[in-house]
Coordinates of C-alpha atoms and ligand atoms in Angstrom, one line a residue:
X795 CA -18.4 4.6 98.1
X796 CA -15.1 6.2 99.0
X797 CA -12.4 5.6 96.5
X798 CA -9.2 7.4 97.5
X799 CA -6.5 8.0 94.8
X800 CA -4.1 5.0 94.4
X801 CA -0.9 4.4 92.4
X802 CA -1.9 3.8 88.7
X803 CA -5.0 6.0 88.9
X804 CA -5.4 8.7 86.3
X805 CA -6.0 12.2 87.8
X806 CA -7.0 15.4 86.2
X807 CA -5.2 18.4 87.7
X808 CA -7.0 21.7 87.0
X809 CA -5.3 25.1 87.6
X810 CA -6.9 28.4 88.4
X811 CA -6.9 29.3 84.7
X812 CA -8.8 26.0 84.0
X813 CA -5.9 24.4 82.2
X814 CA -6.2 20.7 82.5
X815 CA -3.4 18.1 82.9
X816 CA -3.9 14.4 82.9
X817 CA -1.5 12.6 85.2
X818 CA -1.0 8.9 86.1
X819 CA -0.2 8.6 89.8
X820 CA 2.9 6.6 91.0
X821 CA 4.5 6.1 94.4
X822 CA 7.3 8.7 94.6
X823 CA 6.1 10.4 91.3
X824 CA 6.2 14.1 90.6
X825 CA 4.3 16.3 88.2
X826 CA 5.9 19.4 86.7
X827 CA 4.1 22.4 85.4
X828 CA 5.3 25.9 84.6
X829 CA 3.7 26.8 88.0
X830 CA 5.9 24.4 90.0
X831 CA 6.0 20.8 91.1
X832 CA 3.4 18.6 92.7
X833 CA 4.4 15.4 94.5
X834 CA 2.1 12.5 93.8
X835 CA 2.3 11.7 97.5
X836 CA 0.2 14.8 98.1
X837 CA -2.7 13.1 96.3
X838 CA -2.2 9.3 97.1
X839 CA -4.7 8.2 99.7
X840 CA -6.9 11.3 99.3
X841 CA -10.4 11.5 97.9
X842 CA -11.3 13.4 94.6
X843 CA -11.8 17.1 94.8
X844 CA -8.8 17.8 97.0
X845 CA -6.8 21.0 96.4
X846 CA -3.0 20.8 96.3
X847 CA -0.3 23.4 96.0
X848 CA 2.7 23.3 93.7
X849 CA 6.2 24.0 95.1
X850 CA 5.6 27.6 93.9
X851 CA 2.3 28.0 95.7
X852 CA -0.1 27.6 92.7
X853 CA -3.4 25.8 93.5
X854 CA -4.5 22.8 91.6
X855 CA -7.7 20.8 92.0
X856 CA -7.5 17.0 91.6
X857 CA -10.4 14.9 90.3
X858 CA -10.7 11.7 88.3
X859 CA -11.2 12.5 84.5
X860 CA -14.6 12.0 83.0
X861 CA -14.8 10.2 79.7
X862 CA -15.1 13.6 78.0
X863 CA -11.9 14.8 79.8
X864 CA -10.1 11.6 78.8
X865 CA -11.2 11.8 75.1
X866 CA -9.8 15.3 74.8
X867 CA -6.5 14.3 76.5
X868 CA -5.8 10.8 75.3
X869 CA -3.1 10.1 72.7
X870 CA -4.4 10.3 69.1
X871 CA -3.7 8.7 65.8
X872 CA -6.7 9.8 63.9
X873 CA -8.9 12.9 64.8
X874 CA -11.4 12.0 67.5
X875 CA -15.2 12.7 67.6
X876 CA -15.7 15.4 70.3
X877 CA -17.9 15.0 73.4
X878 CA -20.3 17.6 71.8
X879 CA -21.2 15.0 69.2
X880 CA -20.6 11.8 71.2
X881 CA -23.5 12.4 73.5
X882 CA -26.1 13.1 70.8
X883 CA -24.7 10.1 68.7
X884 CA -25.8 7.8 71.6
X885 CA -29.3 9.2 71.5
X886 CA -29.7 9.5 67.7
X887 CA -28.4 5.9 67.2
X888 CA -30.4 4.8 70.3
X889 CA -27.5 2.8 71.7
X890 CA -28.8 0.7 74.6
X891 CA -27.4 -1.7 77.2
X892 CA -26.9 -5.1 75.6
X893 CA -26.8 -3.7 72.0
X894 CA -24.6 -5.4 69.4
X895 CA -22.9 -2.5 67.6
X896 CA -20.5 -2.3 64.6
X897 CA -18.2 0.8 64.5
X898 CA -15.9 1.8 61.7
X899 CA -13.3 3.3 61.5
X900 CA -12.2 2.9 65.0
X901 CA -9.5 5.7 64.7
X902 CA -8.3 6.7 68.2
X903 CA -11.2 5.0 70.0
X904 CA -13.1 8.0 71.4
X905 CA -16.4 6.7 70.0
X906 CA -15.5 3.1 70.8
X907 CA -15.1 4.0 74.5
X908 CA -18.4 5.9 74.5
X909 CA -20.2 3.0 72.9
X910 CA -18.7 0.5 75.3
X911 CA -20.0 2.4 78.2
X912 CA -23.5 2.6 76.7
X913 CA -23.8 -1.1 75.7
X914 CA -22.5 -2.3 79.0
X915 CA -21.2 -5.7 79.9
X916 CA -24.0 -7.6 78.1
X917 CA -23.5 -5.7 74.8
X918 CA -20.8 -6.0 72.2
X919 CA -18.8 -3.5 70.1
X920 CA -17.2 -4.8 66.9
X921 CA -14.7 -2.3 65.4
X922 CA -13.4 -2.4 61.8
X923 CA -10.3 -0.3 61.2
X924 CA -8.2 -0.4 58.1
X925 CA -4.9 0.7 59.8
X926 CA -3.4 -1.7 62.3
X927 CA -1.5 1.1 64.1
X928 CA -4.8 2.9 64.7
X929 CA -6.4 -0.3 65.8
X930 CA -3.7 -0.9 68.4
X931 CA -3.7 2.7 69.6
X932 CA -7.5 2.6 70.0
X933 CA -7.4 -0.6 72.0
X934 CA -4.8 0.9 74.3
X935 CA -6.8 4.1 74.7
X936 CA -10.0 2.3 75.5
X937 CA -8.4 -0.2 77.9
X938 CA -6.5 2.6 79.7
X939 CA -9.8 4.2 80.6
X940 CA -12.3 1.3 80.9
X941 CA -9.9 -1.6 81.8
X942 CA -9.0 -4.7 79.8
X943 CA -12.3 -6.5 80.5
X944 CA -14.5 -4.8 77.8
X945 CA -16.7 -6.6 75.2
X946 CA -14.7 -5.2 72.3
X947 CA -13.5 -7.0 69.1
X948 CA -11.3 -4.9 66.8
X949 CA -10.6 -6.3 63.3
X950 CA -8.1 -4.8 60.8
X951 CA -10.1 -4.7 57.6
X952 CA -11.7 -2.5 54.9
X953 CA -15.3 -1.9 55.7
X954 CA -16.0 -1.0 52.0
X955 CA -15.4 -4.6 51.2
X956 CA -18.2 -5.9 53.3
X957 CA -19.4 -6.7 56.8
X958 CA -18.9 -10.2 58.3
X959 CA -21.6 -10.1 60.9
X960 CA -25.5 -10.3 60.9
X961 CA -28.3 -9.3 63.1
X962 CA -26.5 -6.2 64.4
X963 CA -28.6 -3.6 66.3
X964 CA -26.6 -0.5 65.3
X965 CA -23.9 0.5 62.8
X966 CA -21.9 3.7 63.4
X967 CA -19.6 5.0 60.7
X968 CA -16.8 7.6 60.8
X969 CA -15.0 7.0 57.6
X970 CA -14.8 9.1 54.4
X971 CA -17.2 7.3 52.0
X972 CA -20.0 5.7 54.1
X973 CA -22.2 5.5 51.0
X974 CA -20.0 2.5 50.1
X975 CA -21.2 0.8 53.2
X976 CA -25.0 1.3 52.9
X977 CA -25.6 -2.0 51.0
X978 CA -23.4 -4.0 53.3
X979 CA -25.1 -2.4 56.3
X980 CA -28.6 -3.4 55.0
X981 CA -27.5 -7.0 55.0
X982 CA -25.8 -6.8 58.4
X983 CA -28.4 -5.0 60.5
X984 CA -31.6 -6.5 61.9
X985 CA -34.9 -5.0 60.7
X986 CA -35.4 -1.7 62.5
X987 CA -31.7 -1.4 63.1
X988 CA -30.1 2.1 62.9
X989 CA -27.2 3.3 60.7
X990 CA -25.5 6.6 61.8
X991 CA -22.7 8.3 60.0
X992 CA -20.5 11.2 61.2
X993 CA -19.3 13.3 58.2
X994 CA -17.3 16.6 58.1
X995 CA -18.6 18.0 54.8
X996 CA -22.0 18.5 53.4
X997 CA -21.1 17.1 49.9
X998 CA -20.4 13.8 51.7
X999 CA -23.8 14.1 53.4
X1000 CA -25.6 14.5 50.0
X1001 CA -23.9 11.5 48.6
X1002 CA -24.8 9.4 51.7
X1003 CA -28.4 10.6 51.6
X1004 CA -28.7 9.7 47.9
X1005 CA -27.4 6.2 48.7
X1006 CA -29.8 5.8 51.6
X1007 CA -32.8 7.0 49.4
X1008 CA -32.0 4.2 46.9
X1009 CA -31.7 1.6 49.7
X1010 CA -34.1 -0.2 52.1
X1011 CA -33.2 2.4 54.8
X1012 CA -35.8 5.1 55.6
X1013 CA -36.6 7.8 58.1
X1014 CA -33.2 9.4 57.3
X1015 CA -32.3 12.7 59.1
X1016 CA -29.2 14.9 59.2
X1017 CA -28.4 17.2 62.1
X1018 CA -25.5 19.3 63.3
X1019 CA -24.9 20.0 67.0
X1020 CA -24.0 23.6 67.9
X1021 CA -22.6 24.1 71.4
X1022 CA -22.0 27.6 72.7
X1023 CA -20.2 28.0 76.0
X1024 CA -20.7 31.0 78.3
X1025 CA -18.4 33.1 80.3
X1026 CA -19.7 33.5 83.8
X1027 CA -17.8 35.9 86.1
X1028 CA -20.0 37.8 88.6
X1029 CA -21.8 40.5 86.6
X1030 CA -20.1 39.6 83.4
X1031 CA -22.3 36.8 82.0
X1032 CA -22.3 36.4 78.2
X1033 CA -21.4 33.9 75.5
X1034 CA -17.7 33.1 75.1
X1035 CA -16.1 35.1 72.3
X1036 CA -14.9 31.9 70.6
X1037 CA -16.6 28.7 69.8
X1038 CA -16.0 25.5 67.8
X1039 CA -18.2 26.4 64.8
X1040 CA -18.0 23.1 63.0
X1041 CA -17.1 19.5 63.6
X1042 CA -19.3 17.2 61.6
X1043 CA -22.9 16.4 60.5
X1044 CA -24.8 13.4 61.9
X1045 CA -26.9 11.4 59.6
X1046 CA -29.0 8.5 60.8
X1047 CA -31.6 6.2 59.2
X1048 CA -33.5 3.0 60.0
X1049 CA -33.5 -0.3 58.1
X1050 CA -37.1 -0.9 56.9
X1051 CA -38.8 -3.9 55.2
X1052 CA -38.5 -4.0 51.4
X1053 CA -41.6 -2.9 49.5
Ligands
SAH1634 N1 -14.4 7.9 65.4 C1 -13.0 7.8 65.7 C2 -12.2 8.4 64.7 C3 -12.2 7.8 63.3 S1 -11.2 8.6 62.1 C4 -12.8 8.3 67.1 O1 -13.7 8.9 67.7 O2 -11.7 8.2 67.6 C5 -11.5 7.6 60.7 C6 -10.9 6.2 60.7 O3 -11.4 5.5 59.7 C7 -9.4 6.3 60.5 O4 -8.8 5.6 61.6 C8 -9.2 5.5 59.2 O5 -8.0 4.7 59.2 C9 -10.4 4.6 59.2 N2 -10.9 4.2 57.8 C10 -10.9 4.9 56.7 N3 -11.4 4.1 55.7 C11 -11.7 2.9 56.2 C12 -12.2 1.7 55.7 N4 -12.6 1.6 54.4 N5 -12.4 0.7 56.5 C13 -12.1 0.7 57.8 N6 -11.6 1.9 58.4 C14 -11.4 2.9 57.6

C-alpha cells in the first residue's frame, strides 16, 4: 500500500558515506548537514526510497527507519541493547504474539519496543524500572516509534523486591544482579515459562547460573552473539577491519516442576 511521506513522519536520510540522520518531517522544515540543506518539502508527498539533493548537491536517500535504525538513533538515558542481540533475544526467549511478558529494567526502551512488536496487540509488556526519569524516557521513545496505542504498562519499582504479577509467559532481565530476581521469577512465571537475562560480564553470568542451578529453573544455556560485517566494494570483498567485539551474554532457562 502506498504511504507517501507526511508531516510528523520520521525519515532516515542516508548519505553516500552511509552516515544516517533521523529527521522528523514538518511543513516548511529544513534539515541541515555539513553537506548542505534539504527542504522537507522535497520529501513530503513522495514515497520511500526517493533520492534528494542538498543545497550543495550532495545526494541523500530517504527511507522510513526500521526498528533497528530507530534504536540506534533514539534519545538514551541508559545504554540500550543493540539490534545484534535484540533479534536473538526474541528467539531464545521464544516471545510470541499474545505473550504476557515482564521486562526489567526498562532503561531507554529498546528491548521494550522490540518486545511490543513481537507480542502484538493481544499481548502485554509489563516493565519495571527503578528510575522514573528512565521510565518516562522509555515510554516516550516507544510511543514515538510504535504510537501511543501499545499494550505497555511501566511501573517505577525495584524488581529485587518482588514481582506483583503471576502466570507470566516470559521474563526478560537487563539489570545488574538478576540472581536476586530468580526466586521472584519462579513465583511469577507459569510452568514452562522462560527467564532470559542480558549481562555484560561473565562473573555476573556465573552468579546467575549458580542461582538458577539452585532453583526450579532448568535447561539453562548461555550464549554470546558475534556479528562481523563485511566490506563489499567490487573486487575488494573482505571482513570489515573493525567490529563490536563485545556487548553482553544471553542466559536463558525454563521454569520446570519441582521434584
Ligand atoms: N534493556 C534496556 C536498557 C536497560 S539498562 C534497553 O534496551 O533500552 C538497565 C536498567 O535497569 C536501568 O534503566 C536501571 O535504572 C534499571 N535497574 C537497575 N536496577 C533495577 C532494579 N533493581 N529494579 C528495576 N530496574 C532496575
